[in-house]
PDB file of C-alpha atoms in Angstrom:
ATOM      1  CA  UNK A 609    -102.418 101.079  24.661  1.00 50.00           C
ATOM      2  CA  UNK A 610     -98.725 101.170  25.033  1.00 54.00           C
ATOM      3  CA  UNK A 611     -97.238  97.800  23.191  1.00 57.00           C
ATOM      4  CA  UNK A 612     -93.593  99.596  22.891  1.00 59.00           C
ATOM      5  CA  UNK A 613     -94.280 100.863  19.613  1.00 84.00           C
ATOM      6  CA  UNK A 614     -93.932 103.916  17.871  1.00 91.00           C
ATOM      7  CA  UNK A 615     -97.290 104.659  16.809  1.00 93.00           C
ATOM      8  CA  UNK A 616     -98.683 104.892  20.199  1.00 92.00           C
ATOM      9  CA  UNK A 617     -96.189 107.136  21.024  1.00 95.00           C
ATOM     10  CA  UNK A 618     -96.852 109.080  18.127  1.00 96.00           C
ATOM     11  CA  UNK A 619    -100.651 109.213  19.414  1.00 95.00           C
ATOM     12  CA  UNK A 620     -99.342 110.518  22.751  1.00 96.00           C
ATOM     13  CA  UNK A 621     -97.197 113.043  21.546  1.00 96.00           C
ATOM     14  CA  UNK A 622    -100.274 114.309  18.774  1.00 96.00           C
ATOM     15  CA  UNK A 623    -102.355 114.629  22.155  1.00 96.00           C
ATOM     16  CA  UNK A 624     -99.734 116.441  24.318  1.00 96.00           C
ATOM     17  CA  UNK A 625     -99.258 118.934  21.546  1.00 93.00           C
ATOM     18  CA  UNK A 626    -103.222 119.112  21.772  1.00 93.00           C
ATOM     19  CA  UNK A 627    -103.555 119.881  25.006  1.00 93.00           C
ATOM     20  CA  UNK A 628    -100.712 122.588  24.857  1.00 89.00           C
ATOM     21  CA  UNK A 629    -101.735 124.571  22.611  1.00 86.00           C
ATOM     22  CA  UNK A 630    -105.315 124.583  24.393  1.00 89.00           C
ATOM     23  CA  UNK A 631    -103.814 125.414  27.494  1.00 87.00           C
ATOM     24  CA  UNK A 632    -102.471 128.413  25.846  1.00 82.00           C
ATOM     25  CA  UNK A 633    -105.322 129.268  24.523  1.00 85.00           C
ATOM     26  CA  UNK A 634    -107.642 128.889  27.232  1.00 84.00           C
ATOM     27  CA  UNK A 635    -108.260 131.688  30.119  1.00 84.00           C
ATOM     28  CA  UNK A 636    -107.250 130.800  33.944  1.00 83.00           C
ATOM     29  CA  UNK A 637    -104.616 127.692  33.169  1.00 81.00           C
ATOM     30  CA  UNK A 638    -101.274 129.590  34.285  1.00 83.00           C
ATOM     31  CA  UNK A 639     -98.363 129.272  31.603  1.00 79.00           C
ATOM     32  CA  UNK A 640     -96.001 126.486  33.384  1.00 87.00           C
ATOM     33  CA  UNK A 641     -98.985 123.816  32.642  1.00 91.00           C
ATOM     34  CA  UNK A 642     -97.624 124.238  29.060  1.00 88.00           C
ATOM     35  CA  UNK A 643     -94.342 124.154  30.020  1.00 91.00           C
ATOM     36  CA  UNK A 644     -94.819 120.892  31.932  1.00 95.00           C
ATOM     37  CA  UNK A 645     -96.699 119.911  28.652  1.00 95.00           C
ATOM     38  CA  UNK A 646     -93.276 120.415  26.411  1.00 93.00           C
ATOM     39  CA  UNK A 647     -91.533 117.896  28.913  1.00 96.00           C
ATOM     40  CA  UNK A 648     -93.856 115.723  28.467  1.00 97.00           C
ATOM     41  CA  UNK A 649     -93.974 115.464  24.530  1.00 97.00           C
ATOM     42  CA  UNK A 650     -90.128 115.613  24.586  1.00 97.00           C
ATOM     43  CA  UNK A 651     -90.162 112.279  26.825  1.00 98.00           C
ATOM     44  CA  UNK A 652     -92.585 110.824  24.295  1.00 97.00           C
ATOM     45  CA  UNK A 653     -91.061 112.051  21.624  1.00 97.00           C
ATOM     46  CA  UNK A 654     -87.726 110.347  22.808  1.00 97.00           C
ATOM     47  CA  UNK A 655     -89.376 107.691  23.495  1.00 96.00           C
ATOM     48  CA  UNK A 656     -90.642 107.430  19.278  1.00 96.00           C
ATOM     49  CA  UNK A 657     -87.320 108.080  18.473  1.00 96.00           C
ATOM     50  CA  UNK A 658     -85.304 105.797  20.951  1.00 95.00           C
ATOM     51  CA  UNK A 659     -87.668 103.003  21.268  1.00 92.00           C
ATOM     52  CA  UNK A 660     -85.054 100.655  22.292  1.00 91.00           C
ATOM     53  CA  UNK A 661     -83.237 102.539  24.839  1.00 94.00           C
ATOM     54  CA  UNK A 662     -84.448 101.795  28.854  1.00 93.00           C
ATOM     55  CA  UNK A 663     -86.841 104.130  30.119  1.00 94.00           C
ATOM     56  CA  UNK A 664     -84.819 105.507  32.462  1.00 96.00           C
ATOM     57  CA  UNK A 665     -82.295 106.586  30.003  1.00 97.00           C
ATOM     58  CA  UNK A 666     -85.160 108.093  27.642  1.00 97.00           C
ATOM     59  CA  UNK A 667     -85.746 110.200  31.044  1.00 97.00           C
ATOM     60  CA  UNK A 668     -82.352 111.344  31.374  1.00 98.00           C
ATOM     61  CA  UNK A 669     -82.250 112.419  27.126  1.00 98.00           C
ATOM     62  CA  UNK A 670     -85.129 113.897  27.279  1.00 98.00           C
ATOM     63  CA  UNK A 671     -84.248 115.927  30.635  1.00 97.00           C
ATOM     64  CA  UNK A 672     -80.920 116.969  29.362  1.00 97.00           C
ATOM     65  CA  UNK A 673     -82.872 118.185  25.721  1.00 96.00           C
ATOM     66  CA  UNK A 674     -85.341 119.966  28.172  1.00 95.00           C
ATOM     67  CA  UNK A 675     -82.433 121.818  30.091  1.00 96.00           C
ATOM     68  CA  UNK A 676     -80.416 122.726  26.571  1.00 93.00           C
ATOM     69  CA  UNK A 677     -83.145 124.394  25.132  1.00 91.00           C
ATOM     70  CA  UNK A 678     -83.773 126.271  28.095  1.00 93.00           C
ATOM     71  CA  UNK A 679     -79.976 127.053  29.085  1.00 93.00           C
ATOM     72  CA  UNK A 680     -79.732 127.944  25.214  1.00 91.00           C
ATOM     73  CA  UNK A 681     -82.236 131.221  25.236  1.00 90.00           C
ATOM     74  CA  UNK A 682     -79.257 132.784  27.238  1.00 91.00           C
ATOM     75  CA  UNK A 683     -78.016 133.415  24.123  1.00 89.00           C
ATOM     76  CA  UNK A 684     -79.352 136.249  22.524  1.00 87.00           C
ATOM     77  CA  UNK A 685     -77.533 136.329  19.391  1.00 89.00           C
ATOM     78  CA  UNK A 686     -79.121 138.706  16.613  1.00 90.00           C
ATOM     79  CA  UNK A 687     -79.716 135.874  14.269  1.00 91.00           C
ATOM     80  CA  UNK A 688     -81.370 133.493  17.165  1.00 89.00           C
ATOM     81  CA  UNK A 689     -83.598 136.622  18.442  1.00 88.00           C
ATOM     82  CA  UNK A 690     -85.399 136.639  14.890  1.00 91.00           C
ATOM     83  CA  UNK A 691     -86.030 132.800  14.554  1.00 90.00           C
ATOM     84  CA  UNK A 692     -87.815 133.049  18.294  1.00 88.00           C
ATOM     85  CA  UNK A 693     -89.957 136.211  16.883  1.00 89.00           C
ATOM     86  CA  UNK A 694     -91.591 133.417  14.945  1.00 91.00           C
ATOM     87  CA  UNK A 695     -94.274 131.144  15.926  1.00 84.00           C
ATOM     88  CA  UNK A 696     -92.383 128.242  15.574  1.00 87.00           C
ATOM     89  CA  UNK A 697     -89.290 129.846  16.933  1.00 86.00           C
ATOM     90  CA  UNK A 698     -91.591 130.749  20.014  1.00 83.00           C
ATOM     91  CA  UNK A 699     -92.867 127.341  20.667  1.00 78.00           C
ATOM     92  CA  UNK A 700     -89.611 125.370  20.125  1.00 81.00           C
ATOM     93  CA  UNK A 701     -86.485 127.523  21.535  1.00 84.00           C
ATOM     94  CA  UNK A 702     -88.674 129.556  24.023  1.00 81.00           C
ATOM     95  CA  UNK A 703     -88.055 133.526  24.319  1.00 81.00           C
ATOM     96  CA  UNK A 704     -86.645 133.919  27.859  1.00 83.00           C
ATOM     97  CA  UNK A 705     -84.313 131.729  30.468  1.00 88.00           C
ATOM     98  CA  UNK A 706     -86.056 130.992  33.958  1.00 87.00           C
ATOM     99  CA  UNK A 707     -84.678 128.874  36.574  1.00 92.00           C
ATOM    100  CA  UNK A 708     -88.273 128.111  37.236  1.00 91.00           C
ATOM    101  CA  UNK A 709     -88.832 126.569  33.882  1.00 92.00           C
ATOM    102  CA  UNK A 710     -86.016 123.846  34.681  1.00 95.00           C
ATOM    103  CA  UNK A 711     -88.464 122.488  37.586  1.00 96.00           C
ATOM    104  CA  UNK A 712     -91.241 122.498  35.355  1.00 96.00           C
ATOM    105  CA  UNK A 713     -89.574 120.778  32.584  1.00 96.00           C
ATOM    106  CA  UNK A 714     -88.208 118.296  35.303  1.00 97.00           C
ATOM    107  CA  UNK A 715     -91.818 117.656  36.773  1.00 97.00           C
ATOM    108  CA  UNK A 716     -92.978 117.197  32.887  1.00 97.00           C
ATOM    109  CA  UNK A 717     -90.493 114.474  32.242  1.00 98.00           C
ATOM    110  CA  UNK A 718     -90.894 112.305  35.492  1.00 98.00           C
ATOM    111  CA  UNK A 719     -94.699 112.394  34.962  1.00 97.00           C
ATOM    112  CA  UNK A 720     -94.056 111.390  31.414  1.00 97.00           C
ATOM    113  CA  UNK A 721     -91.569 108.396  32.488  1.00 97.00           C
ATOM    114  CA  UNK A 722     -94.398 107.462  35.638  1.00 97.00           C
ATOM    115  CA  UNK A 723     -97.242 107.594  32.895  1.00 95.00           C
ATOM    116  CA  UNK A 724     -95.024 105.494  30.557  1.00 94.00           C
ATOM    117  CA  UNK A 725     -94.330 102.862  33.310  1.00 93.00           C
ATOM    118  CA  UNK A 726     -97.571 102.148  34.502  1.00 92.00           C
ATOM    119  CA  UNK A 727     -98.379 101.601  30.664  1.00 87.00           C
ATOM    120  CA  UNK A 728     -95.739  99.122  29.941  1.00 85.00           C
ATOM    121  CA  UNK A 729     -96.081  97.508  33.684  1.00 84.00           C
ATOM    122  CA  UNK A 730     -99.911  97.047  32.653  1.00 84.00           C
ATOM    123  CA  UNK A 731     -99.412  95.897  28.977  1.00 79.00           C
ATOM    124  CA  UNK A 732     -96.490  93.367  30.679  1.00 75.00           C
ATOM    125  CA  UNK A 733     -99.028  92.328  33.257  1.00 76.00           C
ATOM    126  CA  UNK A 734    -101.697  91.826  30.568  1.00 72.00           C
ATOM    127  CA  UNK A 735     -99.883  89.540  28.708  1.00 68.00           C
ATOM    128  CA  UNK A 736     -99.056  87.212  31.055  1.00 62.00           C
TER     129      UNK A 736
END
């Protein structure tokens, strides 16, 4: 599936964003699944943007994006407040800072960058 091109990254991404918003909406799957979801669309999503970087610098982009948006809803600025009262707001800058949402967002990424490898290691294999 993976041939280092954006569109399949696209197609994971459109499918992580999927299965987030289900898990929100569906009773009994606790909240950090979601979170764990957002680090893994923001790997992919590096990945579509920086297709030519290494993987293991994609990891370390998309970790540090992970961590700013999180270390950023320490702010609570008037103007910021209102722009997370929106949906969008909500789902992209998060309302609240937890420490535990670093480790989630960490777990998210690595799974990401192991899905992502065994791709590309297959695909490579493949072709031989």
């Amino acid at each position: 599936m993976i041939n280092n091109n954006r569109s399949s990254y696209l197609i994971l991404i459109i499918i992580t964003i999927v299965l987030g918003v289900l898990s929100r909406k569906i009773d009994g799957i606790t909240t950090f699944f979601g979170d764990v979801l957002y680090a893994v669309m923001i790997y992919f999503g590096m990945r579509f943007l920086f297709l030519n970087y290494s993987q293991r610098r994609v990891l370390l982009v998309a970790l540090f994006f992970c961590f700013c948006i999180e270390l950023q809803q320490l702010y609570r600025a008037n103007w910021i407040l209102e722009i997370r009262r929106t949906s969008i707001g909500h789902y992209v800058l998060g309302q609240g800072f937890l420490w535990s949402d670093l480790g989630f967002y960490t777990i998210g990424v690595l799974i990401a960058f192991s899905f992502d490898s065994f791709l590309v290691k297959t695909q490579n294999t493949n072709l031989k």
